Coordinates of C-alpha atoms in Angstrom, one line a residue:
Chain Q
M24 CA 39.3 -25.2 -22.5
R25 CA 41.0 -22.0 -21.8
A26 CA 42.1 -21.0 -18.5
P27 CA 39.8 -18.6 -16.9
R28 CA 41.2 -14.8 -17.3
T29 CA 42.5 -13.5 -14.0
T30 CA 43.6 -10.2 -14.8
P31 CA 41.1 -7.4 -14.8
R32 CA 40.6 -5.9 -18.2
R33 CA 42.0 -2.6 -17.6
Y34 CA 40.5 -0.5 -20.3
L35 CA 36.9 -0.9 -18.9
P36 CA 37.6 1.3 -15.7
W37 CA 38.7 4.2 -18.2
I38 CA 35.7 3.8 -20.3
G39 CA 34.1 4.1 -17.0
I40 CA 35.8 7.3 -16.1
I41 CA 35.2 8.9 -19.5
L42 CA 31.3 8.1 -19.2
T43 CA 31.2 9.4 -15.6
A44 CA 32.9 12.6 -16.6
F45 CA 30.5 13.1 -19.6
V46 CA 27.9 13.4 -16.9
A47 CA 29.6 14.8 -14.0
V48 CA 31.3 17.9 -15.8
P49 CA 28.0 19.2 -17.4
A50 CA 26.5 18.4 -13.9
L51 CA 29.4 20.6 -12.2
F52 CA 29.2 23.3 -14.7
A53 CA 25.4 23.4 -15.8
P54 CA 24.9 27.0 -16.3
L55 CA 28.1 27.8 -18.3
I56 CA 27.4 24.5 -20.7
A57 CA 23.6 24.8 -21.2
P58 CA 22.9 27.2 -23.9
Y59 CA 19.4 28.2 -22.2
D60 CA 17.5 28.2 -19.5
P61 CA 15.9 24.7 -19.3
F62 CA 12.5 26.3 -18.3
A63 CA 12.6 29.1 -20.8
L64 CA 10.9 29.1 -24.3
A65 CA 13.8 29.0 -26.5
G66 CA 12.9 28.1 -29.8
P67 CA 9.7 26.3 -32.0
P68 CA 7.8 23.5 -30.3
L69 CA 8.7 20.1 -31.1
A70 CA 11.6 21.0 -33.4
S71 CA 14.0 18.0 -34.2
P72 CA 17.8 18.2 -33.2
S73 CA 19.7 20.7 -35.2
R74 CA 22.7 23.1 -34.6
S75 CA 20.7 25.8 -32.5
H76 CA 19.0 22.9 -30.5
L77 CA 21.4 20.1 -30.1
M78 CA 18.5 17.5 -28.9
G79 CA 15.6 19.3 -30.2
T80 CA 13.1 21.1 -28.2
D81 CA 10.0 19.9 -26.4
S82 CA 6.3 20.6 -26.7
L83 CA 6.5 24.2 -25.4
G84 CA 9.8 25.0 -27.3
R85 CA 12.0 24.5 -24.4
D86 CA 15.7 23.4 -25.2
L87 CA 16.3 19.8 -24.5
F88 CA 19.9 19.7 -24.3
S89 CA 19.8 22.4 -21.5
A90 CA 17.4 20.2 -19.7
V91 CA 19.4 17.1 -19.9
V92 CA 22.5 18.9 -18.8
H93 CA 20.6 20.6 -15.6
G94 CA 19.0 17.1 -15.2
A95 CA 22.7 15.7 -14.7
R96 CA 23.2 18.1 -11.8
T97 CA 19.7 17.1 -10.2
S98 CA 20.8 13.4 -10.6
L99 CA 24.1 13.6 -9.5
L100 CA 23.2 15.8 -6.5
V101 CA 20.3 13.5 -5.2
S102 CA 22.3 10.5 -5.5
I103 CA 25.3 11.8 -3.7
C104 CA 23.0 13.3 -1.1
V105 CA 21.4 9.7 -0.4
A106 CA 24.8 7.7 -1.0
A107 CA 26.8 9.6 1.6
P108 CA 24.5 9.2 4.7
A109 CA 23.7 5.6 3.7
A110 CA 27.4 4.9 3.6
L111 CA 28.0 6.4 7.0
I112 CA 25.1 4.8 8.7
G113 CA 26.0 1.4 7.1
A114 CA 29.6 1.7 8.1
T115 CA 28.5 2.7 11.5
V116 CA 26.1 -0.3 12.0
G117 CA 28.2 -2.9 10.1
L118 CA 31.2 -2.1 12.3
T119 CA 29.5 -1.9 15.5
A120 CA 27.6 -5.3 14.8
G121 CA 30.6 -7.0 13.6
F122 CA 33.0 -5.8 16.2
A123 CA 30.7 -6.2 19.1
G124 CA 29.2 -9.5 18.2
G125 CA 26.8 -11.1 20.6
W126 CA 23.1 -9.6 21.1
V127 CA 24.3 -6.3 19.8
D128 CA 25.1 -7.9 16.4
N129 CA 21.9 -10.1 16.9
V130 CA 19.5 -7.1 17.2
L131 CA 21.4 -5.0 14.6
M132 CA 21.3 -7.6 11.8
R133 CA 17.4 -8.3 12.6
I134 CA 16.7 -4.7 12.0
T135 CA 19.1 -4.4 9.1
E136 CA 17.3 -7.4 7.4
F137 CA 14.0 -5.8 8.2
I138 CA 14.7 -2.6 6.5
Q139 CA 16.5 -4.3 3.5
I140 CA 13.2 -6.3 2.9
I141 CA 11.0 -3.0 2.9
P142 CA 10.1 -2.3 -1.0
R143 CA 12.2 1.0 -1.0
F144 CA 10.4 2.1 -4.3
F145 CA 7.1 1.9 -2.8
L146 CA 8.0 3.1 0.6
A147 CA 9.4 6.3 -1.1
I148 CA 6.2 6.7 -3.1
V149 CA 3.8 6.6 0.0
V150 CA 6.5 9.0 1.9
L151 CA 6.3 11.4 -0.9
A152 CA 2.6 11.3 -1.6
I153 CA 2.2 11.9 2.4
F154 CA 4.9 14.3 2.9
G155 CA 5.2 16.1 -0.2
D156 CA 7.3 15.3 -3.1
G157 CA 10.4 17.7 -2.6
Y158 CA 13.8 16.6 -2.9
R159 CA 14.6 16.8 0.6
N160 CA 12.0 13.9 1.5
L161 CA 13.1 11.8 -1.3
V162 CA 16.8 12.1 -0.1
I163 CA 15.8 11.2 3.4
V164 CA 13.7 8.3 2.8
L165 CA 16.0 6.8 0.4
A166 CA 19.0 7.2 2.6
I167 CA 17.2 5.4 5.6
S168 CA 16.0 2.5 3.4
S169 CA 19.4 2.1 1.5
W170 CA 22.1 1.6 4.0
P171 CA 21.4 -2.0 4.9
V172 CA 23.4 -3.7 1.8
I173 CA 26.3 -1.5 2.9
G174 CA 25.8 -2.3 6.5
R175 CA 25.9 -6.3 5.7
A176 CA 28.8 -6.0 3.7
V177 CA 31.0 -3.9 6.2
R178 CA 29.8 -6.3 9.0
S179 CA 31.1 -9.2 7.1
Q180 CA 34.4 -7.6 6.1
T181 CA 34.7 -6.5 10.1
L182 CA 34.0 -10.3 11.0
A183 CA 36.7 -11.3 8.4
V184 CA 39.6 -9.0 10.0
R185 CA 38.4 -8.8 13.6
D186 CA 40.6 -11.8 14.7
L187 CA 43.2 -11.7 12.4
A188 CA 46.8 -11.5 14.0
Y189 CA 47.3 -7.9 13.4
V190 CA 44.2 -6.7 15.2
E191 CA 44.9 -9.3 17.9
S192 CA 48.3 -7.8 18.7
A193 CA 46.7 -4.5 18.5
R194 CA 44.4 -5.3 21.5
M195 CA 47.3 -7.2 23.3
V196 CA 49.6 -4.0 23.4
G197 CA 46.5 -2.3 25.0
A198 CA 44.9 -0.6 22.4
R199 CA 41.3 0.7 23.3
V200 CA 38.3 -0.4 21.3
P201 CA 37.9 2.9 19.4
R202 CA 41.3 3.2 18.3
I203 CA 41.4 -0.4 17.1
I204 CA 38.4 0.2 15.0
V205 CA 39.5 3.4 13.5
R206 CA 43.2 2.6 13.0
E207 CA 43.2 -1.2 12.4
I208 CA 39.9 -2.2 11.1
L209 CA 38.5 0.8 9.1
P210 CA 41.4 0.8 6.6
S211 CA 40.5 -2.5 5.3
M212 CA 36.8 -1.1 4.6
W213 CA 37.8 1.4 2.0
S214 CA 37.6 -0.9 -1.1
I215 CA 34.1 -2.6 0.1
L216 CA 32.7 0.9 0.9
T217 CA 33.6 2.6 -2.2
V218 CA 32.3 -0.3 -4.5
M219 CA 29.2 -0.5 -2.3
T220 CA 28.7 3.5 -2.6
G221 CA 29.3 3.6 -6.1
L222 CA 26.8 1.0 -6.7
L223 CA 24.3 2.7 -4.4
L224 CA 25.0 5.8 -6.5
A225 CA 24.0 4.2 -9.7
D226 CA 21.1 2.6 -8.3
V227 CA 19.8 5.9 -6.7
I228 CA 20.3 7.5 -9.9
L229 CA 17.8 5.0 -11.6
I230 CA 15.4 5.2 -8.7
E231 CA 15.2 8.9 -8.9
A232 CA 14.4 8.7 -12.6
S233 CA 11.9 6.2 -12.0
L234 CA 9.9 8.1 -9.5
S235 CA 10.3 11.3 -11.5
F236 CA 8.8 9.3 -14.4
L237 CA 5.9 8.4 -12.4
G238 CA 5.3 12.2 -11.2
L239 CA 7.1 12.0 -8.1
G240 CA 10.0 14.4 -8.7
D241 CA 10.6 17.8 -7.5
P242 CA 8.7 19.9 -10.4
N243 CA 11.3 23.1 -9.6
H244 CA 14.3 21.2 -10.9
A245 CA 15.0 19.5 -14.2
S246 CA 15.1 15.7 -13.8
W247 CA 15.7 12.9 -16.6
G248 CA 13.0 11.1 -15.2
R249 CA 10.5 13.8 -15.9
L250 CA 11.9 14.6 -19.3
A251 CA 11.3 10.9 -20.3
S252 CA 7.8 10.9 -18.5
D253 CA 6.9 14.2 -20.9
A254 CA 8.1 12.4 -23.9
Q255 CA 5.8 9.6 -23.4
Q256 CA 2.7 11.4 -25.2
Y257 CA 4.9 12.4 -28.0
L258 CA 6.4 9.2 -28.8
R259 CA 4.9 9.3 -32.4
H260 CA 6.1 12.7 -33.3
A261 CA 9.2 13.3 -31.5
W262 CA 11.9 10.5 -30.8
W263 CA 14.2 12.8 -29.5
L264 CA 12.3 13.7 -26.6
A265 CA 12.5 10.0 -25.3
V266 CA 16.0 8.9 -26.6
F267 CA 18.4 11.6 -25.1
P268 CA 17.1 11.7 -21.4
G269 CA 17.3 8.1 -21.3
A270 CA 20.6 8.0 -22.9
A271 CA 21.9 10.4 -20.2
I272 CA 20.8 7.9 -17.5
V273 CA 22.3 5.1 -19.0
T274 CA 25.7 7.1 -19.6
A275 CA 25.6 7.8 -15.9
V276 CA 24.8 4.4 -14.6
V277 CA 27.2 2.3 -16.9
G278 CA 30.0 4.9 -16.1
V279 CA 29.7 4.6 -12.3
N280 CA 29.2 0.7 -12.9
L281 CA 32.5 0.5 -14.7
V282 CA 34.3 2.6 -12.7
V283 CA 33.6 0.7 -9.3
N284 CA 33.3 -2.9 -10.8
D285 CA 37.1 -3.0 -11.1
W286 CA 37.2 -3.3 -7.4
R287 CA 34.3 -5.8 -7.2
P288 CA 35.1 -9.3 -6.1
E289 CA 33.8 -11.7 -8.9
H290 CA 31.3 -13.5 -6.6
S291 CA 29.6 -10.6 -4.5
D292 CA 26.0 -10.2 -5.3
V293 CA 26.4 -6.5 -4.7
G294 CA 23.7 -4.6 -6.6
S295 CA 21.4 -7.5 -7.4
Chain I
M19 CA 12.3 -31.4 4.9
T20 CA 12.1 -30.5 8.4
R21 CA 8.8 -29.1 9.7
G22 CA 10.8 -27.3 12.4
Y23 CA 12.6 -25.3 9.8
I24 CA 9.1 -23.9 8.2
F25 CA 8.0 -23.2 11.4
A26 CA 11.2 -21.2 12.5
R27 CA 11.1 -19.2 9.3
L28 CA 7.6 -18.6 9.5
W29 CA 8.0 -17.4 13.2
Q30 CA 10.7 -15.0 11.9
T31 CA 8.4 -13.6 9.2
L32 CA 5.2 -12.8 11.3
P33 CA 7.1 -9.9 13.3
M34 CA 8.1 -8.6 9.8
L35 CA 4.9 -8.5 8.4
L36 CA 3.7 -6.6 11.5
G37 CA 6.6 -4.4 10.9
V38 CA 5.4 -3.5 7.5
V39 CA 2.0 -2.6 8.8
V40 CA 3.1 -0.6 11.7
I41 CA 5.5 1.6 9.4
G42 CA 2.6 2.2 7.1
F43 CA 0.3 3.3 10.0
L44 CA 2.8 5.5 11.5
L45 CA 3.7 7.2 8.3
V46 CA -0.1 8.3 7.9
H47 CA -0.3 9.3 11.7
I48 CA 3.0 11.3 12.0
A49 CA 2.2 13.1 8.7
P50 CA 1.8 16.9 9.2
G51 CA -1.9 17.9 9.5
D52 CA -4.8 16.0 10.1
P53 CA -4.7 12.2 9.5
I54 CA -8.3 12.2 8.5
L55 CA -7.5 14.6 5.5
A56 CA -5.0 11.7 4.4
L57 CA -7.4 8.9 5.1
A58 CA -10.5 10.4 3.7
G59 CA -9.4 13.1 0.8
E60 CA -9.6 16.6 1.4
N61 CA -13.1 17.1 -0.2
G62 CA -15.5 15.5 2.3
D63 CA -18.0 17.5 4.3
E64 CA -17.8 17.5 8.3
A65 CA -20.4 14.8 8.7
Y66 CA -18.3 12.5 6.4
Y67 CA -15.3 13.3 8.2
A68 CA -16.9 12.7 11.8
A69 CA -18.2 9.3 10.4
M70 CA -14.7 8.4 9.2
R71 CA -13.2 9.6 12.5
E72 CA -15.3 7.3 14.4
R73 CA -14.7 4.5 12.0
Y74 CA -10.9 4.7 12.4
G75 CA -11.1 5.6 16.0
L76 CA -9.1 8.7 15.6
D77 CA -10.2 10.3 19.0
Q78 CA -8.3 7.3 20.8
P79 CA -4.9 7.1 21.6
L80 CA -2.5 5.9 19.0
A81 CA -1.8 2.4 20.6
N82 CA -5.7 1.9 20.6
Q83 CA -5.8 2.9 16.8
L84 CA -3.1 0.8 16.0
G85 CA -5.4 -2.1 17.4
T86 CA -8.1 -0.9 15.5
Y87 CA -6.3 -0.7 12.6
L88 CA -4.8 -4.2 12.8
W89 CA -8.2 -5.6 13.6
R90 CA -9.7 -4.3 10.7
L91 CA -6.5 -5.5 8.3
A92 CA -6.9 -9.1 9.8
Q93 CA -10.6 -9.2 8.4
G94 CA -9.1 -7.9 4.9
D95 CA -10.5 -4.4 5.3
L96 CA -7.8 -1.9 3.9
G97 CA -10.2 1.0 4.1
T98 CA -11.9 3.1 1.4
S99 CA -10.4 4.9 -1.4
A100 CA -10.6 8.6 -0.8
I101 CA -11.4 9.3 -4.4
Q102 CA -13.5 6.2 -5.8
K103 CA -15.3 5.8 -2.4
Q104 CA -15.0 2.0 -3.0
P105 CA -13.1 -0.4 -0.6
V106 CA -9.5 -0.2 -1.4
S107 CA -9.3 -4.2 -1.7
D108 CA -11.8 -4.1 -4.4
V109 CA -9.9 -1.2 -6.3
I110 CA -6.6 -3.2 -6.0
L111 CA -8.1 -6.6 -6.7
D112 CA -9.4 -5.2 -10.1
R113 CA -6.2 -4.1 -11.3
L114 CA -4.1 -7.1 -9.8
P115 CA -4.5 -10.0 -12.2
N116 CA -3.1 -7.7 -15.1
T117 CA 0.1 -6.9 -13.1
L118 CA 0.4 -10.7 -12.0
L119 CA 0.0 -11.5 -15.7
L120 CA 2.7 -9.2 -16.9
A121 CA 5.0 -9.9 -13.8
G122 CA 4.8 -13.5 -14.1
T123 CA 5.3 -13.7 -17.8
A124 CA 8.6 -11.6 -17.2
L125 CA 9.6 -13.9 -14.6
V126 CA 9.2 -17.0 -16.6
I127 CA 10.9 -15.3 -19.5
S128 CA 13.9 -13.9 -17.5
T129 CA 14.4 -17.0 -15.4
L130 CA 14.8 -19.0 -18.7
G131 CA 16.8 -16.2 -20.6
G132 CA 19.1 -15.6 -17.7
V133 CA 20.2 -19.2 -17.2
L134 CA 20.7 -19.7 -21.1
A135 CA 22.6 -16.5 -21.3
G136 CA 24.6 -17.7 -18.2
L137 CA 25.4 -21.2 -19.7
W138 CA 26.3 -19.6 -22.9
A139 CA 28.9 -17.2 -21.3
A140 CA 30.2 -19.9 -19.3
S141 CA 30.7 -22.3 -22.0
R142 CA 33.8 -20.5 -22.9
V143 CA 35.3 -18.4 -20.0
G144 CA 37.0 -15.3 -21.3
G145 CA 36.0 -15.9 -24.9
W146 CA 33.7 -13.7 -27.1
R147 CA 30.6 -15.2 -25.8
D148 CA 31.6 -14.3 -22.1
R149 CA 32.6 -10.9 -23.0
T150 CA 29.2 -10.4 -25.0
V151 CA 27.2 -11.3 -22.3
A152 CA 29.4 -9.3 -19.8
I153 CA 28.8 -6.3 -21.9
G154 CA 25.2 -7.1 -22.8
T155 CA 24.1 -7.6 -19.1
L156 CA 25.9 -4.4 -17.9
L157 CA 23.8 -2.7 -20.4
M158 CA 20.7 -4.2 -19.7
Y159 CA 21.0 -3.6 -15.7
A160 CA 21.9 0.1 -16.6
L161 CA 18.9 0.7 -18.9
P162 CA 16.3 2.3 -17.0
V163 CA 13.1 0.3 -17.7
F164 CA 10.8 2.9 -19.0
W165 CA 13.7 4.0 -21.4
L166 CA 14.0 0.6 -23.1
G167 CA 10.2 0.3 -23.1
Q168 CA 10.1 3.8 -25.0
I169 CA 12.7 2.6 -27.3
A170 CA 11.2 -0.6 -27.8
I171 CA 7.9 1.2 -28.7
L172 CA 9.8 3.5 -31.1
W173 CA 11.3 0.7 -33.2
F174 CA 9.4 -2.3 -33.0
G175 CA 5.9 -0.9 -32.5
L176 CA 6.0 2.7 -34.5
R177 CA 8.8 1.9 -37.0
W178 CA 8.4 -1.5 -37.9
G179 CA 4.7 -2.3 -36.7
W180 CA 5.4 -5.5 -35.1
F181 CA 3.6 -5.1 -32.0
P182 CA 0.9 -2.9 -30.5
V183 CA 2.3 -0.1 -28.2
Q184 CA -0.7 0.5 -25.8
G185 CA -3.3 -1.4 -23.9
R186 CA -3.8 -5.0 -23.0
T187 CA -6.2 -5.6 -26.0
D188 CA -7.1 -4.2 -29.3
A189 CA -9.9 -1.9 -28.6
R190 CA -11.7 -2.5 -32.1
S191 CA -11.8 -6.3 -31.5
R192 CA -14.6 -8.3 -29.9
A193 CA -12.5 -11.5 -30.2
T194 CA -13.2 -14.2 -27.8
G195 CA -11.8 -17.6 -27.2
L196 CA -8.5 -18.4 -28.7
A197 CA -8.5 -15.2 -30.7
H198 CA -8.8 -13.1 -27.4
V199 CA -5.9 -14.9 -25.9
L200 CA -3.5 -14.3 -28.9
D201 CA -4.6 -10.6 -28.9
V202 CA -3.6 -10.2 -25.2
A203 CA -0.5 -12.4 -25.8
H204 CA 0.5 -9.8 -28.7
H205 CA -0.1 -6.9 -26.7
L206 CA 2.0 -8.6 -23.6
A207 CA 5.0 -9.8 -25.6
L208 CA 6.9 -6.4 -25.8
P209 CA 6.3 -5.1 -22.1
A210 CA 7.0 -8.4 -20.6
L211 CA 10.1 -8.8 -22.5
V212 CA 11.3 -5.4 -21.5
L213 CA 10.2 -5.9 -18.0
A214 CA 12.4 -9.1 -18.2
S215 CA 15.5 -7.7 -19.3
Q216 CA 17.1 -6.3 -16.2
Q217 CA 16.3 -9.5 -14.4
I218 CA 17.9 -11.5 -17.2
A219 CA 21.1 -9.4 -16.7
V220 CA 21.0 -10.4 -13.0
I221 CA 20.3 -14.0 -13.5
A222 CA 22.7 -14.4 -16.3
R223 CA 25.6 -12.7 -14.2
L224 CA 24.9 -14.9 -11.2
T225 CA 24.4 -18.1 -13.3
R226 CA 27.8 -17.6 -14.9
A227 CA 29.7 -16.9 -11.8
T228 CA 28.2 -19.8 -10.0
L229 CA 28.7 -22.2 -13.1
V230 CA 32.6 -20.7 -13.3
D231 CA 32.8 -22.0 -9.8
A232 CA 31.2 -25.1 -10.3
L233 CA 33.3 -26.0 -13.2
R234 CA 36.5 -25.9 -10.7
S235 CA 35.1 -28.7 -8.3
P236 CA 36.7 -31.8 -8.3
H237 CA 33.8 -34.0 -9.6
I238 CA 34.0 -31.8 -13.0
D239 CA 37.6 -33.0 -13.2
A240 CA 36.6 -36.7 -12.5
A241 CA 33.9 -36.3 -15.4
R242 CA 36.3 -34.8 -17.7
A243 CA 38.7 -37.6 -17.0
R244 CA 36.2 -39.9 -17.9
G245 CA 35.8 -38.4 -21.3
V246 CA 32.2 -36.7 -20.8
S247 CA 31.9 -34.1 -23.3
E248 CA 32.3 -30.4 -22.5
S249 CA 28.6 -29.4 -23.0
R250 CA 27.4 -32.6 -21.1
I251 CA 29.5 -31.3 -18.3
L252 CA 28.3 -28.1 -18.4
V253 CA 24.7 -28.9 -18.4
R254 CA 24.4 -32.2 -16.5
H255 CA 27.4 -31.6 -14.0
A256 CA 27.9 -28.0 -13.4
L257 CA 24.4 -26.6 -14.0
P258 CA 22.6 -28.4 -11.2
A259 CA 24.6 -26.9 -8.6
A260 CA 24.6 -23.5 -10.0
L261 CA 20.9 -23.3 -10.1
L262 CA 20.6 -23.1 -6.4
P263 CA 21.8 -19.5 -5.9
V264 CA 19.5 -18.8 -9.0
V265 CA 16.4 -19.8 -7.1
T266 CA 17.3 -17.3 -4.3
V267 CA 18.0 -14.3 -6.5
V268 CA 14.7 -15.2 -8.5
G269 CA 12.9 -15.1 -5.2
N270 CA 14.6 -12.0 -3.8
R271 CA 14.0 -9.7 -6.7
V272 CA 10.3 -9.9 -6.6
G273 CA 10.3 -6.4 -5.1
H274 CA 12.4 -5.1 -8.2
L275 CA 10.0 -7.0 -10.5
V276 CA 7.0 -5.4 -9.1
S277 CA 8.5 -1.9 -8.9
G278 CA 9.7 -2.5 -12.8
A279 CA 6.0 -3.7 -13.6
V280 CA 4.4 -0.5 -12.4
V281 CA 7.0 1.7 -14.4
I282 CA 6.3 -0.4 -17.5
E283 CA 2.6 -0.2 -17.2
I284 CA 2.6 3.6 -17.6
V285 CA 5.0 3.1 -20.7
F286 CA 2.6 0.7 -22.5
G287 CA -0.5 1.8 -21.1
W288 CA -1.0 -1.7 -19.5
P289 CA -4.1 -1.4 -17.2
G290 CA -2.6 -2.9 -13.7
I291 CA -1.9 -1.6 -10.5
G292 CA 1.0 0.8 -11.9
R293 CA -1.6 3.1 -13.4
L294 CA -3.7 2.8 -10.3
L295 CA -0.6 3.7 -8.3
V296 CA -0.1 6.9 -10.6
S297 CA -3.7 8.2 -10.2
A298 CA -3.7 7.3 -6.7
T299 CA -0.5 9.7 -6.2
N300 CA -1.7 12.5 -8.2
D301 CA -4.9 12.4 -6.2
R302 CA -3.2 11.9 -2.8
D303 CA -5.4 8.7 -2.1
I304 CA -3.4 7.6 0.6
P305 CA -5.7 4.5 1.6
V306 CA -5.1 3.2 -1.8
L307 CA -1.2 3.8 -1.7
L308 CA -1.0 2.4 1.8
G309 CA -3.0 -0.7 0.4
L310 CA -0.6 -1.1 -2.3
F311 CA 2.5 -0.7 -0.1
L312 CA 1.2 -3.3 2.3
L313 CA 0.3 -5.4 -0.6
I314 CA 3.7 -5.5 -2.0
G315 CA 5.5 -5.4 1.3
F316 CA 3.7 -9.0 2.0
A317 CA 4.2 -10.3 -1.3
V318 CA 8.1 -9.6 -1.0
L319 CA 8.0 -11.2 2.4
I320 CA 6.1 -14.1 1.3
A321 CA 8.2 -14.5 -1.5
N322 CA 11.3 -14.6 0.7
L323 CA 10.0 -17.0 3.0
L324 CA 8.7 -19.3 0.1
T325 CA 12.4 -19.1 -1.8
D326 CA 14.2 -20.0 1.6
I327 CA 12.0 -23.1 2.2
T328 CA 12.6 -24.1 -1.8
Y329 CA 16.2 -23.6 -1.2
K330 CA 16.2 -25.8 1.8
W331 CA 14.1 -28.2 0.0
L332 CA 16.7 -28.5 -2.7
D333 CA 19.7 -28.4 -0.5
P334 CA 19.3 -30.2 2.8
R335 CA 22.6 -28.9 4.2
I336 CA 21.1 -25.6 5.0
R337 CA 20.4 -25.0 8.5
I338 CA 18.7 -21.9 9.9
G339 CA 20.8 -19.2 11.1

């Protein structure tokens, strides 16, 4: 039996970076790259992909390529707006719980476990149905319900380094708690925090797409999920409507996963 | 197995069940506008609203309302659908068996398929099988289920005509007995496989990782020294230990499975709670949505409870934390 591979495959992160760029660049420069307004009638209805419409047109004659490019912008913006506050809350809760220990840890972890167990997808559906389905509400509900994975990872990392000699010695020379947290413990968090936030980013892209697919997206913005949902009734006649928006989602999610996978410890059940 | 453990876990689960109910209740009551509109729909007349107000006790303080709500819930009363004017529990129970059939089939397929794929990958760590499974599972994990479903419809349904693409039975068929079962199975195959795919990816990765770990332990070296064949080592000596974490992940992913099922039902026109959810969303039928939220929240909590108990039963070393 051959020895298990110990060095990571170096080319995978590069594929990840290229795939991510495929989505991130159009997202940044959507108006420059998209040849048409994604909501404007730009050609004949249900035209198959051609030189003037790279990904074909939909039932109203809107350019699919332009909609996919603008969808990238929506998708990335929503996932970043969710992942950033979730990482912040998760890091704060995890650091506090891990460092304080005792009843503070106990209370915070019970809350974390509770929020983690609530079905996020269905919570989002109920919230959007009651409060309205704009992206603001979507971002709020997903950020509030997504931080526990990060919080738990940060807590266990804190527990792992809290009593190490270098932290101990900082405490011994009289460093105060905030200084110990910021200067001694936080630096050891970056890799786990980056990985978790990256995976959350990919997760949110999928969740947003599924919610839009169910009709809960913001109708004022192009969205991959809604494009896929529009495609549903034309499956027999216009394969391109289903194929391209989904391919864009896969590109984004695989890309982000490959980029962060490189740092992921073999055994973590992150993202599962 | 200690009875104490089960009681302790039950005791931990109860407040969480209550928490899910309170969240649902608060969402309706802190929403902008009159909660009666959310509970009874926007097209009732004044008399209906007045009756509903009294029924839900909306003129009472919030704490009393919560009490009333819990009391009704304990009796299995989830309220009345604002659109269909039927008890929410009836509306949901009508659709639930179809979703359970779909999700249950996918659960079986994914557990078997995932463990097999994990075994296959671990049989030669770092080899081409391992890499195939690694890339395959990454793709399966990244594919949105609705897209995989649409692609499956395009190829297996429309292009090659192997499977029907919509519904639970053939609308023209009046078959009964075995023919009916086969008809349903034929309709079920594609959506169940698609729904299983993401789950297969997660289980395969976990099985592989734990197998690789188990293969490093001393009793494996001992078996190898005795001349036990590699395949027997993998299946008889490493796999039992590796299956424990798989139990956990199967149980803990019930929420993912149900949300996947909901989306798949829309793609394949499968008449389960997914279509109910979408129509309730479009009609803003809050009682139905809330009922589904509670049902799924409870299901996830109970699945976690059962998982922990099963785990404890399989591995008596676990102590409650």
